PDB file of C-alpha atoms and ligand atoms in Angstrom:
ATOM      1  CA  MET P   1     -19.344   4.843  21.685  1.00  0.00           C
ATOM      2  CA  THR P   2     -19.139   5.083  25.474  1.00  0.00           C
ATOM      3  CA  ASP P   3     -15.798   5.465  27.215  1.00  0.00           C
ATOM      4  CA  SER P   4     -15.936   1.914  28.605  1.00  0.00           C
ATOM      5  CA  ALA P   5     -16.288   0.493  25.080  1.00  0.00           C
ATOM      6  CA  HIS P   6     -13.401   2.550  23.730  1.00  0.00           C
ATOM      7  CA  ASN P   7     -10.445   0.405  22.582  1.00  0.00           C
ATOM      8  CA  ARG P   8     -12.150  -2.788  23.778  1.00  0.00           C
ATOM      9  CA  LEU P   9     -12.008  -5.565  21.188  1.00  0.00           C
ATOM     10  CA  PRO P  10     -14.577  -8.378  21.141  1.00  0.00           C
ATOM     11  CA  ASP P  11     -13.573 -11.975  21.902  1.00  0.00           C
ATOM     12  CA  LEU P  12     -12.559 -13.292  18.483  1.00  0.00           C
ATOM     13  CA  THR P  13     -12.008 -16.951  19.332  1.00  0.00           C
ATOM     14  CA  PHE P  14     -15.360 -18.020  17.787  1.00  0.00           C
ATOM     15  CA  LEU P  15     -14.000 -16.992  14.384  1.00  0.00           C
ATOM     16  CA  ARG P  16     -11.648 -19.999  14.237  1.00  0.00           C
ATOM     17  CA  LEU P  17      -8.943 -18.096  12.410  1.00  0.00           C
ATOM     18  CA  PRO P  18      -6.531 -20.512  10.704  1.00  0.00           C
ATOM     19  CA  HIS P  19      -3.650 -22.326  12.366  1.00  0.00           C
ATOM     20  CA  PHE P  20      -0.204 -21.419  10.947  1.00  0.00           C
ATOM     21  CA  PRO P  21       1.565 -24.748  10.339  1.00  0.00           C
ATOM     22  CA  PRO P  22       5.381 -24.973  10.523  1.00  0.00           C
ATOM     23  CA  GLY P  23       7.091 -24.928   7.127  1.00  0.00           C
ATOM     24  CA  GLU P  24       4.559 -22.576   5.505  1.00  0.00           C
ATOM     25  CA  VAL P  25       5.040 -19.016   4.285  1.00  0.00           C
ATOM     26  CA  TRP P  26       2.222 -16.558   4.789  1.00  0.00           C
ATOM     27  CA  LEU P  27       2.110 -13.291   2.889  1.00  0.00           C
ATOM     28  CA  PRO P  28      -0.227 -10.844   4.619  1.00  0.00           C
ATOM     29  CA  GLY P  29      -0.752  -7.253   3.614  1.00  0.00           C
ATOM     30  CA  ALA P  30       0.084  -4.876   6.459  1.00  0.00           C
ATOM     31  CA  GLY P  31      -1.890  -1.977   4.983  1.00  0.00           C
ATOM     32  CA  PRO P  32      -0.429   1.479   4.422  1.00  0.00           C
ATOM     33  CA  GLY P  33       0.531   2.321   8.012  1.00  0.00           C
ATOM     34  CA  ASP P  34      -2.332   2.722  10.466  1.00  0.00           C
ATOM     35  CA  PRO P  35      -2.422  -0.636  12.327  1.00  0.00           C
ATOM     36  CA  GLY P  36      -6.193  -0.246  12.620  1.00  0.00           C
ATOM     37  CA  LEU P  37      -6.353  -1.185   8.945  1.00  0.00           C
ATOM     38  CA  LEU P  38      -4.877  -4.654   9.497  1.00  0.00           C
ATOM     39  CA  THR P  39      -7.205  -7.561   8.768  1.00  0.00           C
ATOM     40  CA  LEU P  40      -7.990 -10.089  11.504  1.00  0.00           C
ATOM     41  CA  HIS P  41      -6.198 -12.684   9.373  1.00  0.00           C
ATOM     42  CA  ALA P  42      -3.044 -10.553   9.410  1.00  0.00           C
ATOM     43  CA  VAL P  43      -3.218 -10.123  13.208  1.00  0.00           C
ATOM     44  CA  ASN P  44      -3.722 -13.883  13.578  1.00  0.00           C
ATOM     45  CA  ALA P  45      -0.658 -14.495  11.387  1.00  0.00           C
ATOM     46  CA  LEU P  46       1.465 -12.031  13.398  1.00  0.00           C
ATOM     47  CA  ALA P  47       0.468 -13.814  16.603  1.00  0.00           C
ATOM     48  CA  GLN P  48       1.742 -17.202  15.367  1.00  0.00           C
ATOM     49  CA  ALA P  49       4.769 -16.538  13.147  1.00  0.00           C
ATOM     50  CA  ASP P  50       8.266 -17.695  14.160  1.00  0.00           C
ATOM     51  CA  ILE P  51      10.043 -15.149  11.952  1.00  0.00           C
ATOM     52  CA  ILE P  52       9.009 -12.018  10.085  1.00  0.00           C
ATOM     53  CA  LEU P  53      10.595 -10.614   6.928  1.00  0.00           C
ATOM     54  CA  HIS P  54       9.026  -7.245   6.340  1.00  0.00           C
ATOM     55  CA  ASP P  55       8.971  -4.543   3.691  1.00  0.00           C
ATOM     56  CA  ALA P  56      10.520  -1.120   4.265  1.00  0.00           C
ATOM     57  CA  LEU P  57       7.102   0.541   4.410  1.00  0.00           C
ATOM     58  CA  VAL P  58       5.650  -1.659   7.167  1.00  0.00           C
ATOM     59  CA  ASP P  59       4.853   0.482  10.215  1.00  0.00           C
ATOM     60  CA  ASP P  60       6.613  -0.229  13.536  1.00  0.00           C
ATOM     61  CA  ALA P  61       3.234  -0.282  15.308  1.00  0.00           C
ATOM     62  CA  VAL P  62       2.223  -3.237  13.117  1.00  0.00           C
ATOM     63  CA  LEU P  63       5.407  -5.111  14.093  1.00  0.00           C
ATOM     64  CA  ARG P  64       4.539  -4.584  17.763  1.00  0.00           C
ATOM     65  CA  LEU P  65       1.668  -7.021  17.249  1.00  0.00           C
ATOM     66  CA  ALA P  66       4.112  -9.874  16.530  1.00  0.00           C
ATOM     67  CA  ARG P  67       4.619 -12.720  18.992  1.00  0.00           C
ATOM     68  CA  PRO P  68       7.176 -11.410  21.543  1.00  0.00           C
ATOM     69  CA  GLY P  69      10.797 -12.468  21.089  1.00  0.00           C
ATOM     70  CA  ILE P  70      10.624 -13.687  17.498  1.00  0.00           C
ATOM     71  CA  ALA P  71      13.191 -12.760  14.807  1.00  0.00           C
ATOM     72  CA  VAL P  72      12.242  -9.732  12.724  1.00  0.00           C
ATOM     73  CA  GLU P  73      14.214  -8.984   9.556  1.00  0.00           C
ATOM     74  CA  SER P  74      13.904  -6.064   7.183  1.00  0.00           C
ATOM     75  CA  ALA P  75      13.784  -7.301   3.605  1.00  0.00           C
ATOM     76  CA  GLY P  76      12.458  -4.170   2.026  1.00  0.00           C
ATOM     77  CA  LYS P  77      12.848  -3.111  -1.536  1.00  0.00           C
ATOM     78  CA  ARG P  78      12.837   0.674  -1.578  1.00  0.00           C
ATOM     79  CA  GLY P  79      13.346   2.653  -4.796  1.00  0.00           C
ATOM     80  CA  GLY P  80      16.759   4.350  -4.945  1.00  0.00           C
ATOM     81  CA  ARG P  81      18.145   2.691  -1.811  1.00  0.00           C
ATOM     82  CA  PRO P  82      20.263  -0.435  -1.494  1.00  0.00           C
ATOM     83  CA  SER P  83      17.969  -3.331  -0.764  1.00  0.00           C
ATOM     84  CA  PRO P  84      18.154  -7.103  -1.010  1.00  0.00           C
ATOM     85  CA  ALA P  85      17.700  -8.510  -4.513  1.00  0.00           C
ATOM     86  CA  GLN P  86      14.279 -10.036  -5.135  1.00  0.00           C
ATOM     87  CA  GLN P  87      15.682 -13.515  -5.811  1.00  0.00           C
ATOM     88  CA  ASP P  88      17.609 -13.376  -2.499  1.00  0.00           C
ATOM     89  CA  ILE P  89      14.415 -12.548  -0.589  1.00  0.00           C
ATOM     90  CA  THR P  90      12.550 -15.414  -2.240  1.00  0.00           C
ATOM     91  CA  ALA P  91      15.489 -17.785  -1.609  1.00  0.00           C
ATOM     92  CA  ARG P  92      15.501 -16.776   2.073  1.00  0.00           C
ATOM     93  CA  LEU P  93      11.769 -17.458   2.396  1.00  0.00           C
ATOM     94  CA  ILE P  94      12.271 -20.905   0.854  1.00  0.00           C
ATOM     95  CA  ALA P  95      15.252 -21.675   3.134  1.00  0.00           C
ATOM     96  CA  LEU P  96      13.427 -20.595   6.317  1.00  0.00           C
ATOM     97  CA  ALA P  97      10.328 -22.603   5.420  1.00  0.00           C
ATOM     98  CA  GLY P  98      12.654 -25.558   4.723  1.00  0.00           C
ATOM     99  CA  GLN P  99      13.870 -25.260   8.341  1.00  0.00           C
ATOM    100  CA  GLY P 100      10.306 -25.861   9.490  1.00  0.00           C
ATOM    101  CA  LEU P 101       9.632 -22.275  10.597  1.00  0.00           C
ATOM    102  CA  ARG P 102       6.334 -20.421  10.288  1.00  0.00           C
ATOM    103  CA  VAL P 103       7.529 -17.641   7.990  1.00  0.00           C
ATOM    104  CA  LEU P 104       5.671 -14.358   7.737  1.00  0.00           C
ATOM    105  CA  ARG P 105       6.465 -12.229   4.699  1.00  0.00           C
ATOM    106  CA  LEU P 106       4.860  -8.956   5.679  1.00  0.00           C
ATOM    107  CA  LYS P 107       4.107  -6.593   2.815  1.00  0.00           C
ATOM    108  CA  GLY P 108       2.993  -2.966   2.875  1.00  0.00           C
ATOM    109  CA  GLY P 109      -0.541  -2.387   1.610  1.00  0.00           C
ATOM    110  CA  ASP P 110      -1.826  -5.394  -0.329  1.00  0.00           C
ATOM    111  CA  PRO P 111       0.770  -8.042  -1.214  1.00  0.00           C
ATOM    112  CA  PHE P 112      -0.548  -8.475  -4.754  1.00  0.00           C
ATOM    113  CA  VAL P 113      -0.759  -4.759  -5.621  1.00  0.00           C
ATOM    114  CA  PHE P 114       2.634  -3.456  -6.785  1.00  0.00           C
ATOM    115  CA  GLY P 115       4.165  -5.399  -3.907  1.00  0.00           C
ATOM    116  CA  ARG P 116       5.987  -8.222  -5.697  1.00  0.00           C
ATOM    117  CA  GLY P 117       3.833 -10.644  -3.729  1.00  0.00           C
ATOM    118  CA  GLY P 118       2.919 -12.292  -7.018  1.00  0.00           C
ATOM    119  CA  GLU P 119       6.572 -12.880  -7.872  1.00  0.00           C
ATOM    120  CA  GLU P 120       7.306 -14.269  -4.398  1.00  0.00           C
ATOM    121  CA  ALA P 121       4.248 -16.545  -4.443  1.00  0.00           C
ATOM    122  CA  LEU P 122       5.375 -17.828  -7.840  1.00  0.00           C
ATOM    123  CA  GLY P 123       8.866 -18.548  -6.465  1.00  0.00           C
ATOM    124  CA  LEU P 124       7.373 -20.417  -3.484  1.00  0.00           C
ATOM    125  CA  ALA P 125       5.057 -22.433  -5.732  1.00  0.00           C
ATOM    126  CA  GLN P 126       7.983 -23.386  -7.976  1.00  0.00           C
ATOM    127  CA  ALA P 127       9.931 -24.526  -4.891  1.00  0.00           C
ATOM    128  CA  GLY P 128       6.959 -26.590  -3.688  1.00  0.00           C
ATOM    129  CA  ILE P 129       6.428 -24.480  -0.535  1.00  0.00           C
ATOM    130  CA  SER P 130       2.854 -24.027   0.706  1.00  0.00           C
ATOM    131  CA  PHE P 131       1.862 -20.407   1.140  1.00  0.00           C
ATOM    132  CA  ARG P 132      -1.159 -18.320   2.052  1.00  0.00           C
ATOM    133  CA  VAL P 133      -1.823 -14.835   0.723  1.00  0.00           C
ATOM    134  CA  ILE P 134      -3.755 -12.493   3.020  1.00  0.00           C
ATOM    135  CA  PRO P 135      -5.081  -9.399   1.251  1.00  0.00           C
ATOM    136  CA  GLY P 136      -4.387  -6.002   2.779  1.00  0.00           C
ATOM    137  CA  VAL P 137      -5.719  -2.492   2.378  1.00  0.00           C
ATOM    138  CA  THR P 138      -3.844  -0.950  -0.508  1.00  0.00           C
ATOM    139  CA  ALA P 139      -2.271   2.500  -0.091  1.00  0.00           C
ATOM    140  CA  GLY P 140      -3.919   3.911  -3.224  1.00  0.00           C
ATOM    141  CA  LEU P 141      -7.431   3.414  -1.907  1.00  0.00           C
ATOM    142  CA  ALA P 142      -6.719   4.002   1.797  1.00  0.00           C
ATOM    143  CA  GLY P 143      -4.691   7.109   0.966  1.00  0.00           C
ATOM    144  CA  LEU P 144      -7.614   8.574  -0.906  1.00  0.00           C
ATOM    145  CA  ALA P 145     -10.103   7.660   1.810  1.00  0.00           C
ATOM    146  CA  TYR P 146      -7.934   9.182   4.568  1.00  0.00           C
ATOM    147  CA  ALA P 147      -7.693  12.333   2.457  1.00  0.00           C
ATOM    148  CA  ASN P 148     -11.488  12.357   2.064  1.00  0.00           C
ATOM    149  CA  ILE P 149     -11.452  11.657  -1.667  1.00  0.00           C
ATOM    150  CA  PRO P 150     -13.899   8.963  -2.846  1.00  0.00           C
ATOM    151  CA  ALA P 151     -12.312   6.677  -5.457  1.00  0.00           C
ATOM    152  CA  THR P 152     -15.645   6.522  -7.285  1.00  0.00           C
ATOM    153  CA  THR P 153     -18.990   8.247  -7.151  1.00  0.00           C
ATOM    154  CA  ARG P 154     -21.829   7.543  -9.552  1.00  0.00           C
ATOM    155  CA  ALA P 155     -21.817  11.161 -10.673  1.00  0.00           C
ATOM    156  CA  THR P 156     -18.126  11.362 -11.512  1.00  0.00           C
ATOM    157  CA  ASN P 157     -16.639   8.056 -12.690  1.00  0.00           C
ATOM    158  CA  HIS P 158     -17.353   4.406 -13.422  1.00  0.00           C
ATOM    159  CA  GLY P 159     -13.823   3.228 -12.968  1.00  0.00           C
ATOM    160  CA  VAL P 160     -10.414   4.227 -11.777  1.00  0.00           C
ATOM    161  CA  PHE P 161      -6.853   3.453 -12.849  1.00  0.00           C
ATOM    162  CA  LEU P 162      -4.399   2.109 -10.270  1.00  0.00           C
ATOM    163  CA  VAL P 163      -1.007   2.497 -11.929  1.00  0.00           C
ATOM    164  CA  THR P 164       2.671   2.604 -11.055  1.00  0.00           C
ATOM    165  CA  GLY P 165       4.768   5.622 -11.974  1.00  0.00           C
ATOM    166  CA  HIS P 166       7.806   3.376 -12.247  1.00  0.00           C
ATOM    167  CA  ASP P 167       8.136   2.220 -15.810  1.00  0.00           C
ATOM    168  CA  ALA P 168       8.918  -1.437 -16.327  1.00  0.00           C
ATOM    169  CA  PRO P 169      12.540  -1.821 -17.384  1.00  0.00           C
ATOM    170  CA  ASP P 170      11.517  -3.475 -20.661  1.00  0.00           C
ATOM    171  CA  THR P 171       9.956  -0.861 -22.932  1.00  0.00           C
ATOM    172  CA  GLU P 172       7.303  -3.313 -24.119  1.00  0.00           C
ATOM    173  CA  HIS P 173       5.404  -2.884 -20.843  1.00  0.00           C
ATOM    174  CA  GLN P 174       5.518   0.892 -20.528  1.00  0.00           C
ATOM    175  CA  LEU P 175       2.248   2.584 -19.770  1.00  0.00           C
ATOM    176  CA  ASP P 176       0.688   4.655 -22.571  1.00  0.00           C
ATOM    177  CA  TRP P 177      -0.058   7.713 -20.403  1.00  0.00           C
ATOM    178  CA  PRO P 178      -1.773   9.765 -23.147  1.00  0.00           C
ATOM    179  CA  ALA P 179      -4.093   6.788 -23.809  1.00  0.00           C
ATOM    180  CA  VAL P 180      -4.889   6.607 -20.076  1.00  0.00           C
ATOM    181  CA  ALA P 181      -5.653  10.353 -20.120  1.00  0.00           C
ATOM    182  CA  ARG P 182      -8.052   9.939 -23.053  1.00  0.00           C
ATOM    183  CA  THR P 183     -10.280   7.562 -21.046  1.00  0.00           C
ATOM    184  CA  GLY P 184     -11.152  10.452 -18.726  1.00  0.00           C
ATOM    185  CA  LEU P 185     -11.020   8.109 -15.718  1.00  0.00           C
ATOM    186  CA  PRO P 186      -9.295   9.184 -12.488  1.00  0.00           C
ATOM    187  CA  ILE P 187      -5.702   8.002 -12.142  1.00  0.00           C
ATOM    188  CA  ILE P 188      -4.174   6.854  -8.863  1.00  0.00           C
ATOM    189  CA  ILE P 189      -0.421   6.602  -9.107  1.00  0.00           C
ATOM    190  CA  TYR P 190       1.901   4.583  -6.846  1.00  0.00           C
ATOM    191  CA  MET P 191       5.658   5.255  -6.897  1.00  0.00           C
ATOM    192  CA  GLY P 192       5.132   8.296  -9.099  1.00  0.00           C
ATOM    193  CA  MET P 193       6.955  11.113  -7.312  1.00  0.00           C
ATOM    194  CA  LYS P 194      10.268  10.899  -9.195  1.00  0.00           C
ATOM    195  CA  ARG P 195       8.670  10.866 -12.621  1.00  0.00           C
ATOM    196  CA  LEU P 196       5.807  13.249 -11.854  1.00  0.00           C
ATOM    197  CA  PRO P 197       7.020  16.023 -14.213  1.00  0.00           C
ATOM    198  CA  LEU P 198       7.160  13.585 -17.167  1.00  0.00           C
ATOM    199  CA  ILE P 199       3.893  11.882 -16.250  1.00  0.00           C
ATOM    200  CA  ALA P 200       2.089  15.249 -16.026  1.00  0.00           C
ATOM    201  CA  GLN P 201       3.492  16.221 -19.439  1.00  0.00           C
ATOM    202  CA  ASP P 202       2.242  12.971 -20.991  1.00  0.00           C
ATOM    203  CA  LEU P 203      -1.204  13.350 -19.440  1.00  0.00           C
ATOM    204  CA  LEU P 204      -1.480  16.917 -20.735  1.00  0.00           C
ATOM    205  CA  ALA P 205      -0.419  15.610 -24.161  1.00  0.00           C
ATOM    206  CA  GLY P 206      -3.255  13.073 -23.876  1.00  0.00           C
ATOM    207  CA  GLY P 207      -5.749  15.900 -23.506  1.00  0.00           C
ATOM    208  CA  LEU P 208      -6.225  16.333 -19.742  1.00  0.00           C
ATOM    209  CA  SER P 209      -6.835  19.962 -18.873  1.00  0.00           C
ATOM    210  CA  PRO P 210      -4.020  21.809 -17.045  1.00  0.00           C
ATOM    211  CA  GLY P 211      -6.535  22.630 -14.286  1.00  0.00           C
ATOM    212  CA  THR P 212      -7.375  18.961 -13.575  1.00  0.00           C
ATOM    213  CA  PRO P 213      -7.431  18.577  -9.776  1.00  0.00           C
ATOM    214  CA  VAL P 214      -4.543  16.626  -8.232  1.00  0.00           C
ATOM    215  CA  ALA P 215      -4.017  15.469  -4.657  1.00  0.00           C
ATOM    216  CA  ILE P 216      -0.744  14.087  -3.371  1.00  0.00           C
ATOM    217  CA  VAL P 217      -1.076  12.105  -0.152  1.00  0.00           C
ATOM    218  CA  ARG P 218       2.202  11.465   1.588  1.00  0.00           C
ATOM    219  CA  ASP P 219       2.541   8.995   4.487  1.00  0.00           C
ATOM    220  CA  ALA P 220      -1.120   8.179   4.086  1.00  0.00           C
ATOM    221  CA  THR P 221      -2.937   6.909   7.209  1.00  0.00           C
ATOM    222  CA  ARG P 222       0.008   7.775   9.454  1.00  0.00           C
ATOM    223  CA  LYS P 223       0.106  10.569  12.039  1.00  0.00           C
ATOM    224  CA  GLN P 224       2.407  12.549   9.768  1.00  0.00           C
ATOM    225  CA  GLN P 225       0.070  12.264   6.755  1.00  0.00           C
ATOM    226  CA  ARG P 226       0.248  15.299   4.459  1.00  0.00           C
ATOM    227  CA  VAL P 227      -2.099  16.191   1.629  1.00  0.00           C
ATOM    228  CA  LEU P 228      -1.170  18.625  -1.124  1.00  0.00           C
ATOM    229  CA  MET P 229      -4.059  19.873  -3.265  1.00  0.00           C
ATOM    230  CA  THR P 230      -2.915  21.194  -6.620  1.00  0.00           C
ATOM    231  CA  THR P 231      -3.573  20.974 -10.362  1.00  0.00           C
ATOM    232  CA  LEU P 232      -1.983  18.941 -13.125  1.00  0.00           C
ATOM    233  CA  GLU P 233       0.036  21.837 -14.530  1.00  0.00           C
ATOM    234  CA  HIS P 234       1.446  22.826 -11.116  1.00  0.00           C
ATOM    235  CA  ALA P 235       1.648  19.433  -9.374  1.00  0.00           C
ATOM    236  CA  ALA P 236       5.330  18.657  -9.970  1.00  0.00           C
ATOM    237  CA  ALA P 237       6.607  22.134  -9.050  1.00  0.00           C
ATOM    238  CA  GLN P 238       4.385  22.444  -5.976  1.00  0.00           C
ATOM    239  CA  ALA P 239       5.259  18.961  -4.726  1.00  0.00           C
ATOM    240  CA  ASP P 240       8.919  19.831  -5.117  1.00  0.00           C
ATOM    241  CA  ALA P 241       8.486  23.165  -3.315  1.00  0.00           C
ATOM    242  CA  ALA P 242       6.615  21.442  -0.479  1.00  0.00           C
ATOM    243  CA  GLY P 243       9.351  18.805  -0.182  1.00  0.00           C
ATOM    244  CA  LEU P 244       6.856  15.976  -0.776  1.00  0.00           C
ATOM    245  CA  ARG P 245       8.652  12.729  -1.506  1.00  0.00           C
ATOM    246  CA  SER P 246       7.940   9.017  -1.450  1.00  0.00           C
ATOM    247  CA  PRO P 247       5.928   7.290  -0.060  1.00  0.00           C
ATOM    248  CA  ALA P 248       3.096   9.130  -1.694  1.00  0.00           C
ATOM    249  CA  ILE P 249      -0.025   8.466  -3.702  1.00  0.00           C
ATOM    250  CA  ILE P 250      -0.936  10.853  -6.507  1.00  0.00           C
ATOM    251  CA  ALA P 251      -4.629  11.120  -7.392  1.00  0.00           C
ATOM    252  CA  ILE P 252      -5.624  12.894 -10.597  1.00  0.00           C
ATOM    253  CA  GLY P 253      -9.161  13.674 -11.730  1.00  0.00           C
ATOM    254  CA  GLU P 254     -12.445  15.328 -10.815  1.00  0.00           C
ATOM    255  CA  ILE P 255     -12.929  13.015  -7.796  1.00  0.00           C
ATOM    256  CA  VAL P 256     -10.161  15.016  -6.076  1.00  0.00           C
ATOM    257  CA  ALA P 257     -12.314  18.153  -6.060  1.00  0.00           C
ATOM    258  CA  LEU P 258     -14.926  16.366  -3.887  1.00  0.00           C
ATOM    259  CA  ARG P 259     -12.524  16.702  -0.968  1.00  0.00           C
ATOM    260  CA  ASP P 260     -13.445  20.379  -0.569  1.00  0.00           C
ATOM    261  CA  ALA P 261     -17.029  19.422   0.283  1.00  0.00           C
ATOM    262  CA  LEU P 262     -16.134  16.450   2.497  1.00  0.00           C
ATOM    263  CA  ALA P 263     -13.064  17.556   4.436  1.00  0.00           C
ATOM    264  CA  PRO P 264     -14.690  20.206   6.685  1.00  0.00           C
ATOM    265  CA  PHE P 265     -16.964  17.558   8.271  1.00  0.00           C
ATOM    266  CA  ALA P 266     -14.839  14.424   8.042  1.00  0.00           C
ATOM    267  CA  ILE P 267     -13.016  13.213  11.134  1.00  0.00           C
ATOM    268  CA  SER P 268      -9.484  12.241  10.225  1.00  0.00           C
ATOM    269  CA  LEU P 269      -8.632   8.680  11.173  1.00  0.00           C
ATOM    270  CA  ALA P 270      -4.959   9.500  10.520  1.00  0.00           C
ATOM    271  CA  GLU P 271      -4.954  11.521  13.753  1.00  0.00           C
ATOM    272  CA  THR P 272      -5.700   8.384  15.747  1.00  0.00           C
ATOM    273  CA  SER P 273      -3.150   6.119  14.063  1.00  0.00           C
TER     274      SER P 273
HETATM  275  C1  SAM S 301       6.185  -0.966  -3.771  1.00  0.00           C
HETATM  276  S1  SAM S 301       4.671  -0.064  -3.700  1.00  0.00           S
HETATM  277  C2  SAM S 301       3.788  -1.066  -2.583  1.00  0.00           C
HETATM  278  C3  SAM S 301       2.303  -0.880  -2.664  1.00  0.00           C
HETATM  279  C4  SAM S 301       1.559  -1.739  -1.647  1.00  0.00           C
HETATM  280  N1  SAM S 301       1.697  -3.130  -1.961  1.00  0.00           N
HETATM  281  C5  SAM S 301       0.096  -1.360  -1.547  1.00  0.00           C
HETATM  282  O1  SAM S 301      -0.780  -2.135  -1.921  1.00  0.00           O
HETATM  283  O2  SAM S 301      -0.178  -0.265  -1.059  1.00  0.00           O
HETATM  284  C6  SAM S 301       5.159   1.306  -2.714  1.00  0.00           C
HETATM  285  C7  SAM S 301       4.362   2.550  -3.050  1.00  0.00           C
HETATM  286  O3  SAM S 301       3.082   2.471  -2.445  1.00  0.00           O
HETATM  287  C8  SAM S 301       2.683   3.764  -2.058  1.00  0.00           C
HETATM  288  N2  SAM S 301       2.531   3.784  -0.600  1.00  0.00           N
HETATM  289  C9  SAM S 301       2.699   2.770   0.259  1.00  0.00           C
HETATM  290  N3  SAM S 301       2.410   3.143   1.522  1.00  0.00           N
HETATM  291  C10 SAM S 301       2.042   4.438   1.454  1.00  0.00           C
HETATM  292  C11 SAM S 301       1.612   5.405   2.402  1.00  0.00           C
HETATM  293  N4  SAM S 301       1.475   5.122   3.707  1.00  0.00           N
HETATM  294  N5  SAM S 301       1.310   6.641   1.960  1.00  0.00           N
HETATM  295  C12 SAM S 301       1.392   6.958   0.660  1.00  0.00           C
HETATM  296  N6  SAM S 301       1.807   6.096  -0.284  1.00  0.00           N
HETATM  297  C13 SAM S 301       2.112   4.853   0.099  1.00  0.00           C
HETATM  298  C14 SAM S 301       3.760   4.729  -2.499  1.00  0.00           C
HETATM  299  O4  SAM S 301       3.424   5.180  -3.792  1.00  0.00           O
HETATM  300  C15 SAM S 301       4.962   3.819  -2.521  1.00  0.00           C
HETATM  301  O5  SAM S 301       5.980   4.333  -3.363  1.00  0.00           O
END
């Protein structure tokens, strides 16, 4: 790309991106951090909204794309920290839409992937409020890509697990980690840092080798992104020693080892975010 083309966006008006009518709630995914990963639909929504309620993990640079002067509220749910109750967030969305505002509920990553977007959409539907869901780039896949780890290759795997490390409060829906291990498929874990020692134990019990490659990608796609390369038996202790905490994605499986071949030649997009 020549210097004159750098940072120049094409005229997008021919795309006829949708009009945001008053009284609707739109739920776009903001991606994992780097604003370059926003979809055009999300940018179009930001440009029209009257009020934004955003998750804790939404990057400030994304919020800078909002229409100037509008109200911006943090409505984040963040593990371990006081945050508004889910039913209060949904009730607020319904009330604001009822006032005839264009309400933007901005979610980190993809709104329907571990983001409670499904629950909020259900609440809006039950209240008779029209909504639009705009998919986003989910942290599990972007985190891997920014760490130069392919989620699949034909030589290594024909599938991948996207799972949460947070167990559902009702035991009926707890993940059978040893059964996941027995499939041999790579495992990409969201919200797994707190329970990593127990998860690793369960995966070893399911037959994964102690030397299985593990990558932990913290603050994926942001300038401060960190990647820890380790193995299943050492992952919890090394993450602890390195002070790696949430938000982080944990990738487990042979795909992680591909990073060694790719990283020396790959240009990190995180450096530009
Ligand atoms: C409540 S979930 C939301 C997931 C989001 N809806 C998505 O699709 O990415 C929050 C978890 O996503 C992961 N996450 C989100 N943003 C991240 C980032 N920039 N880097 C690493 N992990 C991230 C972390 O595991 C974090 O605990």
